[in-house]
Amino acid sequence: MHDGPLTGLRVIDASTILAGPLCCQILGDFGADVIKVEHPVAGDSMRGHGHAKDGVPLWWKEISRNKRTLGLKLSAPEGADLLLRLAATADVLVENFRPGTLERWGIGPEKLHEVNPGLVIVRISGFGQQGPYASRPGFGTLAEAMSGFAHLTGDENGPPTLPAFGLADSICGIAASSATMTALFARDRNGGKGQVVDMSLLEPIMMAVGPGPTVYDQLGVVEHRHGNRSTNNSPRNTYRTKDGDWVAVSTSAQSIAERVLRLVGHPEVIDEPWFASGRQRAAHADLLDEYVGGWIAERTRDEVMRAFEEAGAAVAAVYTARDIVADEHVQAAKMVVKVPDPDLGEVLMHNVLWRMSDTPGRIRFTGRPLGADTDDLLVNELGCAPDAVAELRSREIVA
């Protein structure tokens, strides 16, 4: 079976939590041969993140799917030399050590490009490889704070609010997969020369937050928190139903706003001059939320969903993981799929991130134990002597 459009591409995943591994997961989902390089004793910290079942880490099964695993101590000269030998066979290397770490170990971009001039090196860090913050420890939480996301999230009179999941890392990981493919395209167009991709956690989420710097530059305006409301349209909020569930309503399009107000029994406001634009409607959010919220509070979630669908208005239930798994559209579109696993039998996980008509990706296998492929990679592919690998294993340089 053809494994996807990236079949034949070799990627070294020398990164840890979370952006780099997600970038490499996406590449692996579409056929790349991803080799996960992690510390031979501690492994990738992702192995200890999130829930486990009978000691088996569940997130690891997804984030490291389609990856062969190699335990390798890069700070040891022998480990660094093995990475260079492996890099000579690869197309991409993804790493997220603090800037300067690879150089200190003698395996920085200059050395990597000596052994493989065509290698694309994707360097993910908190703040990028250059600048006064480059050497700072960088985590997604810091990027979520500095990007403006936390400042704009939460109740108007409450504190800035951080997400309960790795938002900045996830946005960065998806962006990094795009950056990787852009660099590979440039390599193929420019005589096979690789390059370094400098990717920070901060910039992708800063762009996702929106044009705040442009608005400030041109108008001197600094936006503030408004809870679930938007300054660009109304009604836009979450509303509680009669049976205690929640639904979200959005009216970004004028026609949708009109349908919602007709549905909830207040067509008269449609003729108000201020109703003609989303920004003006947002100035009357208290009134519109009263109308919409009051109508929804008198009905169950199913009644609300059915009425909105019949009216051609935009609504969605606020889902838990249980709701996601049970949703008929999620099931029909195969947004989550069951994958065979040697430890757990079957594991339900997110499907590949997008569908392609001619060269679809697929999940070939779930995340593997630490060092499961070390011997195969070092002995069978790099030609190392089995005794030499065993000696390195005894010294915890490989696993």
Tab-separated table of C-alpha atoms in Angstrom:
chain	number	residue	atom	x	y	z
A	1	MET	CA	0.000	0.000	0.000
A	2	HIS	CA	1.296	3.438	-0.917
A	3	ASP	CA	1.867	5.311	2.330
A	4	GLY	CA	1.195	8.834	1.087
A	5	PRO	CA	2.670	11.691	-0.917
A	6	LEU	CA	5.777	11.927	1.284
A	7	THR	CA	6.812	8.293	0.820
A	8	GLY	CA	10.598	8.251	0.363
A	9	LEU	CA	11.182	11.312	2.534
A	10	ARG	CA	13.268	10.670	5.657
A	11	VAL	CA	12.775	12.875	8.731
A	12	ILE	CA	14.750	12.858	11.974
A	13	ASP	CA	12.598	13.960	14.900
A	14	ALA	CA	15.075	15.093	17.539
A	15	SER	CA	12.518	17.316	19.276
A	16	THR	CA	10.515	17.056	22.480
A	17	ILE	CA	7.244	18.501	23.815
A	18	LEU	CA	5.156	19.392	21.700
A	19	ALA	CA	5.523	21.472	18.553
A	20	GLY	CA	8.348	19.488	16.935
A	21	PRO	CA	6.794	16.070	17.555
A	22	LEU	CA	3.472	17.288	16.110
A	23	CYS	CA	5.225	18.642	13.023
A	24	CYS	CA	6.878	15.250	12.512
A	25	GLN	CA	3.641	13.382	13.236
A	26	ILE	CA	1.986	15.244	10.361
A	27	LEU	CA	4.877	14.444	8.021
A	28	GLY	CA	4.777	10.803	9.066
A	29	ASP	CA	1.029	10.629	8.564
A	30	PHE	CA	1.592	11.439	4.902
A	31	GLY	CA	4.233	8.802	4.321
A	32	ALA	CA	7.548	10.192	5.560
A	33	ASP	CA	9.900	7.748	7.284
A	34	VAL	CA	10.204	9.498	10.653
A	35	ILE	CA	12.968	8.450	13.029
A	36	LYS	CA	12.331	9.546	16.597
A	37	VAL	CA	15.634	10.290	18.362
A	38	GLU	CA	15.269	10.583	22.128
A	39	HIS	CA	17.417	10.317	25.232
A	40	PRO	CA	18.285	6.633	25.841
A	41	VAL	CA	17.349	6.768	29.544
A	42	ALA	CA	14.802	9.548	30.035
A	43	GLY	CA	13.186	9.356	26.604
A	44	ASP	CA	11.018	12.177	25.308
A	45	SER	CA	9.107	13.883	28.125
A	46	MET	CA	5.982	13.424	26.001
A	47	ARG	CA	5.966	9.842	27.227
A	48	GLY	CA	4.959	11.135	30.650
A	49	HIS	CA	2.426	13.726	29.507
A	50	GLY	CA	-1.287	13.199	29.964
A	51	HIS	CA	-3.210	10.092	30.931
A	52	ALA	CA	-1.926	6.527	30.928
A	53	LYS	CA	-3.713	3.183	30.934
A	54	ASP	CA	-1.992	0.397	32.833
A	55	GLY	CA	1.226	2.393	32.566
A	56	VAL	CA	0.873	2.901	28.806
A	57	PRO	CA	0.975	6.641	27.883
A	58	LEU	CA	-2.031	7.450	25.690
A	59	TRP	CA	-0.894	10.738	24.138
A	60	TRP	CA	2.353	9.078	23.106
A	61	LYS	CA	0.419	6.566	21.026
A	62	GLU	CA	-0.841	9.411	18.819
A	63	ILE	CA	1.962	11.998	18.804
A	64	SER	CA	4.587	9.346	17.982
A	65	ARG	CA	2.574	7.269	15.547
A	66	ASN	CA	4.306	6.438	12.259
A	67	LYS	CA	7.722	7.019	13.904
A	68	ARG	CA	10.543	4.530	14.411
A	69	THR	CA	12.353	5.088	17.696
A	70	LEU	CA	16.068	5.382	18.399
A	71	GLY	CA	17.517	5.979	21.869
A	72	LEU	CA	20.610	8.143	21.404
A	73	LYS	CA	22.567	10.362	23.797
A	74	LEU	CA	23.443	13.323	21.598
A	75	SER	CA	25.616	15.024	24.201
A	76	ALA	CA	28.085	12.104	24.058
A	77	PRO	CA	30.617	12.229	21.174
A	78	GLU	CA	29.641	8.725	20.064
A	79	GLY	CA	25.962	9.687	20.027
A	80	ALA	CA	26.662	12.890	18.123
A	81	ASP	CA	28.662	10.928	15.552
A	82	LEU	CA	25.791	8.477	15.054
A	83	LEU	CA	23.371	11.377	14.543
A	84	LEU	CA	25.667	12.795	11.853
A	85	ARG	CA	25.752	9.417	10.125
A	86	LEU	CA	21.974	9.231	10.285
A	87	ALA	CA	21.596	12.838	9.093
A	88	ALA	CA	23.639	11.979	6.016
A	89	THR	CA	20.737	9.718	4.969
A	90	ALA	CA	17.926	12.154	5.787
A	91	ASP	CA	16.004	14.969	4.125
A	92	VAL	CA	14.839	16.800	7.263
A	93	LEU	CA	15.976	17.177	10.859
A	94	VAL	CA	13.624	18.778	13.405
A	95	GLU	CA	15.026	19.871	16.776
A	96	ASN	CA	13.915	22.121	19.637
A	97	PHE	CA	16.905	22.311	21.949
A	98	ARG	CA	17.730	25.692	23.399
A	99	PRO	CA	19.635	27.752	20.787
A	100	GLY	CA	23.334	26.893	20.838
A	101	THR	CA	22.901	23.378	22.240
A	102	LEU	CA	23.538	21.474	19.013
A	103	GLU	CA	26.539	23.689	18.298
A	104	ARG	CA	27.932	22.890	21.753
A	105	TRP	CA	27.615	19.172	20.985
A	106	GLY	CA	29.396	19.582	17.642
A	107	ILE	CA	26.301	18.846	15.535
A	108	GLY	CA	25.123	22.342	14.620
A	109	PRO	CA	23.833	23.276	11.141
A	110	GLU	CA	27.315	23.887	9.734
A	111	LYS	CA	28.440	20.381	10.683
A	112	LEU	CA	25.156	18.816	9.571
A	113	HIS	CA	25.422	20.484	6.170
A	114	GLU	CA	28.986	19.197	5.807
A	115	VAL	CA	27.690	15.630	5.839
A	116	ASN	CA	24.457	16.430	3.969
A	117	PRO	CA	24.260	19.736	2.033
A	118	GLY	CA	20.645	19.028	1.099
A	119	LEU	CA	19.387	18.649	4.677
A	120	VAL	CA	16.517	20.902	5.777
A	121	ILE	CA	17.067	21.735	9.458
A	122	VAL	CA	13.946	22.923	11.279
A	123	ARG	CA	14.877	24.639	14.542
A	124	ILE	CA	11.963	25.253	16.913
A	125	SER	CA	12.489	27.379	20.005
A	126	GLY	CA	10.528	29.705	22.235
A	127	PHE	CA	11.725	32.951	20.697
A	128	GLY	CA	13.829	32.041	17.669
A	129	GLN	CA	17.558	31.603	17.164
A	130	GLN	CA	18.411	35.325	17.238
A	131	GLY	CA	17.512	38.299	19.424
A	132	PRO	CA	17.778	39.191	23.111
A	133	TYR	CA	15.334	36.461	24.214
A	134	ALA	CA	16.846	33.639	22.140
A	135	SER	CA	18.547	31.955	25.097
A	136	ARG	CA	15.502	32.105	27.374
A	137	PRO	CA	13.625	28.900	28.197
A	138	GLY	CA	10.614	28.883	25.915
A	139	PHE	CA	7.298	27.162	26.553
A	140	GLY	CA	3.875	27.459	24.972
A	141	THR	CA	2.452	29.171	28.050
A	142	LEU	CA	4.911	32.028	27.616
A	143	ALA	CA	3.997	32.371	23.945
A	144	GLU	CA	0.299	32.372	24.805
A	145	ALA	CA	0.966	35.232	27.215
A	146	MET	CA	3.260	37.292	24.967
A	147	SER	CA	1.229	36.818	21.776
A	148	GLY	CA	-1.747	38.766	23.094
A	149	PHE	CA	-3.878	35.621	23.357
A	150	ALA	CA	-4.138	35.621	27.164
A	151	HIS	CA	-4.809	39.374	27.230
A	152	LEU	CA	-7.812	38.947	24.918
A	153	THR	CA	-9.164	35.775	26.543
A	154	GLY	CA	-11.417	35.674	29.588
A	155	ASP	CA	-14.124	37.772	31.197
A	156	GLU	CA	-13.932	41.524	30.796
A	157	ASN	CA	-13.359	42.085	34.516
A	158	GLY	CA	-11.430	38.878	35.122
A	159	PRO	CA	-7.773	37.933	34.783
A	160	PRO	CA	-6.056	37.055	31.488
A	161	THR	CA	-6.841	33.419	30.706
A	162	LEU	CA	-4.549	30.689	29.404
A	163	PRO	CA	-5.790	27.673	27.409
A	164	ALA	CA	-6.058	24.320	29.141
A	165	PHE	CA	-4.072	22.618	26.368
A	166	GLY	CA	-0.952	23.202	24.253
A	167	LEU	CA	-2.378	25.850	21.938
A	168	ALA	CA	0.834	27.706	21.030
A	169	ASP	CA	2.746	24.448	20.570
A	170	SER	CA	0.029	22.964	18.374
A	171	ILE	CA	-0.234	26.025	16.136
A	172	CYS	CA	3.556	26.061	15.859
A	173	GLY	CA	3.712	22.346	15.027
A	174	ILE	CA	1.194	22.695	12.215
A	175	ALA	CA	2.985	25.789	10.916
A	176	ALA	CA	6.330	23.992	11.122
A	177	SER	CA	5.062	21.191	8.889
A	178	SER	CA	4.189	23.829	6.275
A	179	ALA	CA	7.585	25.499	6.717
A	180	THR	CA	9.302	22.135	6.247
A	181	MET	CA	7.543	21.480	2.962
A	182	THR	CA	8.269	25.043	1.785
A	183	ALA	CA	11.978	24.505	2.442
A	184	LEU	CA	11.918	21.149	0.655
A	185	PHE	CA	10.237	22.734	-2.360
A	186	ALA	CA	12.925	25.438	-2.401
A	187	ARG	CA	15.619	22.750	-2.170
A	188	ASP	CA	14.224	20.925	-5.169
A	189	ARG	CA	13.969	24.156	-7.157
A	190	ASN	CA	17.444	25.406	-6.218
A	191	GLY	CA	19.844	22.607	-7.017
A	192	GLY	CA	19.331	20.479	-3.919
A	193	LYS	CA	20.693	22.925	-1.331
A	194	GLY	CA	19.178	22.596	2.131
A	195	GLN	CA	18.687	25.425	4.592
A	196	VAL	CA	17.810	26.244	8.198
A	197	VAL	CA	14.215	27.044	9.169
A	198	ASP	CA	14.068	29.280	12.265
A	199	MET	CA	10.682	28.666	13.901
A	200	SER	CA	9.573	30.235	17.180
A	201	LEU	CA	6.607	29.284	19.338
A	202	LEU	CA	5.677	32.947	19.593
A	203	GLU	CA	5.194	34.007	15.974
A	204	PRO	CA	2.560	31.512	14.763
A	205	ILE	CA	0.180	32.154	17.666
A	206	MET	CA	0.861	35.893	17.454
A	207	MET	CA	-0.339	35.771	13.849
A	208	ALA	CA	-3.341	33.649	14.839
A	209	VAL	CA	-4.417	36.238	17.418
A	210	GLY	CA	-4.905	38.724	14.600
A	211	PRO	CA	-3.874	42.178	13.400
A	212	GLY	CA	-3.469	43.771	16.829
A	213	PRO	CA	-0.047	45.305	16.053
A	214	THR	CA	-1.379	46.804	12.813
A	215	VAL	CA	-4.453	48.242	14.545
A	216	TYR	CA	-2.272	49.717	17.282
A	217	ASP	CA	0.208	51.116	14.746
A	218	GLN	CA	-2.492	52.802	12.677
A	219	LEU	CA	-5.122	53.746	15.268
A	220	GLY	CA	-3.433	53.520	18.659
A	221	VAL	CA	-6.164	51.077	19.725
A	222	VAL	CA	-5.462	48.244	22.157
A	223	GLU	CA	-8.232	45.654	22.245
A	224	HIS	CA	-9.367	44.171	25.569
A	225	ARG	CA	-11.140	41.089	26.866
A	226	HIS	CA	-14.856	40.710	26.180
A	227	GLY	CA	-15.506	37.173	27.403
A	228	ASN	CA	-17.201	35.150	24.672
A	229	ARG	CA	-18.370	38.247	22.877
A	230	SER	CA	-16.792	39.693	19.762
A	231	THR	CA	-16.228	43.329	18.896
A	232	ASN	CA	-16.957	42.460	15.265
A	233	ASN	CA	-20.409	40.883	15.459
A	234	SER	CA	-23.326	40.025	17.726
A	235	PRO	CA	-25.043	37.876	18.812
A	236	ARG	CA	-21.946	35.797	19.389
A	237	ASN	CA	-21.747	33.913	22.659
A	238	THR	CA	-22.352	30.653	24.466
A	239	TYR	CA	-25.844	30.163	25.847
A	240	ARG	CA	-27.216	27.653	28.346
A	241	THR	CA	-30.112	25.450	27.347
A	242	LYS	CA	-33.082	24.308	29.411
A	243	ASP	CA	-31.472	20.921	30.096
A	244	GLY	CA	-28.190	22.443	31.304
A	245	ASP	CA	-26.132	22.032	28.147
A	246	TRP	CA	-24.419	24.848	26.253
A	247	VAL	CA	-24.519	25.962	22.648
A	248	ALA	CA	-22.430	28.515	20.748
A	249	VAL	CA	-23.969	30.962	18.282
A	250	SER	CA	-22.130	33.022	15.674
A	251	THR	CA	-23.540	35.644	13.304
A	252	SER	CA	-20.533	36.769	11.305
A	253	ALA	CA	-22.719	37.025	8.200
A	254	GLN	CA	-25.506	39.618	8.112
A	255	SER	CA	-28.013	37.126	6.713
A	256	ILE	CA	-27.314	34.721	9.591
A	257	ALA	CA	-27.844	37.474	12.161
A	258	GLU	CA	-31.219	38.261	10.614
A	259	ARG	CA	-32.262	34.596	10.644
A	260	VAL	CA	-31.302	34.222	14.308
A	261	LEU	CA	-33.341	37.228	15.421
A	262	ARG	CA	-36.349	36.111	13.411
A	263	LEU	CA	-36.011	32.646	14.956
A	264	VAL	CA	-35.974	33.945	18.528
A	265	GLY	CA	-39.018	36.143	17.930
A	266	HIS	CA	-37.490	39.605	17.583
A	267	PRO	CA	-37.605	40.514	13.890
A	268	GLU	CA	-38.206	44.150	14.779
A	269	VAL	CA	-34.543	44.771	15.637
A	270	ILE	CA	-33.515	43.855	12.102
A	271	ASP	CA	-34.904	47.199	10.913
A	272	GLU	CA	-32.844	49.185	13.435
A	273	PRO	CA	-30.087	51.214	11.714
A	274	TRP	CA	-27.450	49.765	14.042
A	275	PHE	CA	-28.310	46.190	13.035
A	276	ALA	CA	-26.874	46.689	9.553
A	277	SER	CA	-23.245	45.919	10.500
A	278	GLY	CA	-21.569	43.461	12.806
A	279	ARG	CA	-19.562	46.101	14.633
A	280	GLN	CA	-22.679	48.141	15.379
A	281	ARG	CA	-24.556	45.045	16.510
A	282	ALA	CA	-21.669	44.310	18.899
A	283	ALA	CA	-22.372	47.663	20.600
A	284	HIS	CA	-25.855	46.312	21.418
A	285	ALA	CA	-24.693	42.882	22.605
A	286	ASP	CA	-26.523	43.122	25.945
A	287	LEU	CA	-29.877	43.420	24.208
A	288	LEU	CA	-29.163	40.767	21.589
A	289	ASP	CA	-27.810	38.308	24.164
A	290	GLU	CA	-30.955	38.839	26.225
A	291	TYR	CA	-33.149	37.977	23.253
A	292	VAL	CA	-31.131	34.982	22.068
A	293	GLY	CA	-30.167	33.689	25.508
A	294	GLY	CA	-33.715	33.961	26.806
A	295	TRP	CA	-35.108	31.976	23.885
A	296	ILE	CA	-32.454	29.259	24.192
A	297	ALA	CA	-32.918	28.951	27.971
A	298	GLU	CA	-36.530	27.830	27.410
A	299	ARG	CA	-35.555	24.918	25.149
A	300	THR	CA	-33.464	21.757	25.350
A	301	ARG	CA	-30.243	21.438	23.408
A	302	ASP	CA	-31.839	19.136	20.853
A	303	GLU	CA	-34.723	21.562	20.338
A	304	VAL	CA	-32.333	24.467	19.878
A	305	MET	CA	-30.148	22.579	17.425
A	306	ARG	CA	-33.148	21.441	15.383
A	307	ALA	CA	-34.708	24.911	15.247
A	308	PHE	CA	-31.460	26.598	14.221
A	309	GLU	CA	-30.862	24.003	11.522
A	310	GLU	CA	-34.366	24.478	10.126
A	311	ALA	CA	-33.864	28.250	10.127
A	312	GLY	CA	-30.481	28.011	8.369
A	313	ALA	CA	-28.777	29.728	11.293
A	314	ALA	CA	-25.316	28.937	12.700
A	315	VAL	CA	-25.100	27.039	15.980
A	316	ALA	CA	-22.948	24.340	17.532
A	317	ALA	CA	-23.207	22.402	20.749
A	318	VAL	CA	-20.343	22.872	23.206
A	319	TYR	CA	-18.772	19.412	23.099
A	320	THR	CA	-16.850	17.305	25.563
A	321	ALA	CA	-14.623	14.472	24.348
A	322	ARG	CA	-17.601	12.141	24.846
A	323	ASP	CA	-19.703	14.292	22.516
A	324	ILE	CA	-16.966	14.404	19.878
A	325	VAL	CA	-16.686	10.630	19.786
A	326	ALA	CA	-20.480	10.205	19.492
A	327	ASP	CA	-21.053	12.893	16.829
A	328	GLU	CA	-22.438	11.494	13.573
A	329	HIS	CA	-20.488	13.929	11.382
A	330	VAL	CA	-17.200	13.229	13.164
A	331	GLN	CA	-17.854	9.520	12.606
A	332	ALA	CA	-18.954	9.831	8.984
A	333	ALA	CA	-16.010	12.063	8.046
A	334	LYS	CA	-13.643	9.743	9.937
A	335	MET	CA	-12.176	12.590	11.958
A	336	VAL	CA	-11.278	10.036	14.616
A	337	VAL	CA	-10.331	6.458	13.785
A	338	LYS	CA	-9.472	3.250	15.627
A	339	VAL	CA	-5.901	2.044	15.154
A	340	PRO	CA	-4.529	-1.399	16.146
A	341	ASP	CA	-2.033	-1.217	18.998
A	342	PRO	CA	0.107	-4.009	20.507
A	343	ASP	CA	-0.390	-2.747	24.071
A	344	LEU	CA	-4.014	-1.614	24.099
A	345	GLY	CA	-5.646	-3.640	21.345
A	346	GLU	CA	-7.214	-0.648	19.601
A	347	VAL	CA	-6.785	3.068	20.204
A	348	LEU	CA	-9.194	5.771	19.048
A	349	MET	CA	-7.265	8.841	17.889
A	350	HIS	CA	-7.415	11.825	15.558
A	351	ASN	CA	-7.184	10.901	11.905
A	352	VAL	CA	-4.630	12.436	9.534
A	353	LEU	CA	-5.119	16.195	9.460
A	354	TRP	CA	-6.517	16.555	5.937
A	355	ARG	CA	-7.875	14.348	3.156
A	356	MET	CA	-6.231	14.027	-0.265
A	357	SER	CA	-8.088	12.429	-3.165
A	358	ASP	CA	-5.136	10.764	-4.919
A	359	THR	CA	-2.387	10.376	-2.326
A	360	PRO	CA	-4.001	10.102	1.111
A	361	GLY	CA	-1.965	9.638	4.252
A	362	ARG	CA	-2.627	6.919	6.811
A	363	ILE	CA	-1.742	5.796	10.306
A	364	ARG	CA	0.567	2.834	9.843
A	365	PHE	CA	1.315	2.145	13.515
A	366	THR	CA	1.043	3.784	16.925
A	367	GLY	CA	3.797	5.243	19.112
A	368	ARG	CA	6.463	2.671	19.934
A	369	PRO	CA	8.554	1.820	23.019
A	370	LEU	CA	11.811	3.683	23.634
A	371	GLY	CA	14.578	2.306	21.433
A	372	ALA	CA	12.336	-0.209	19.673
A	373	ASP	CA	14.122	0.363	16.357
A	374	THR	CA	17.656	1.144	17.529
A	375	ASP	CA	19.233	-2.101	16.356
A	376	ASP	CA	17.442	-2.030	13.021
A	377	LEU	CA	18.569	1.542	12.332
A	378	LEU	CA	22.139	1.297	13.591
A	379	VAL	CA	23.009	-2.247	12.532
A	380	ASN	CA	20.917	-2.860	9.435
A	381	GLU	CA	20.846	0.658	7.983
A	382	LEU	CA	24.035	2.364	9.186
A	383	GLY	CA	26.151	-0.784	9.206
A	384	CYS	CA	27.267	-0.608	12.832
A	385	ALA	CA	28.639	-3.811	14.341
A	386	PRO	CA	26.194	-5.481	16.773
A	387	ASP	CA	28.932	-5.740	19.407
A	388	ALA	CA	29.656	-2.007	19.097
A	389	VAL	CA	25.958	-1.197	19.570
A	390	ALA	CA	25.773	-3.500	22.584
A	391	GLU	CA	28.816	-1.732	24.107
A	392	LEU	CA	27.205	1.681	23.583
A	393	ARG	CA	23.998	0.361	25.147
A	394	SER	CA	25.902	-0.794	28.226
A	395	ARG	CA	27.161	2.783	28.640
A	396	GLU	CA	23.634	4.227	28.118
A	397	ILE	CA	24.647	6.066	24.957
A	398	VAL	CA	22.033	4.160	22.984
A	399	ALA	CA	18.868	2.378	24.063
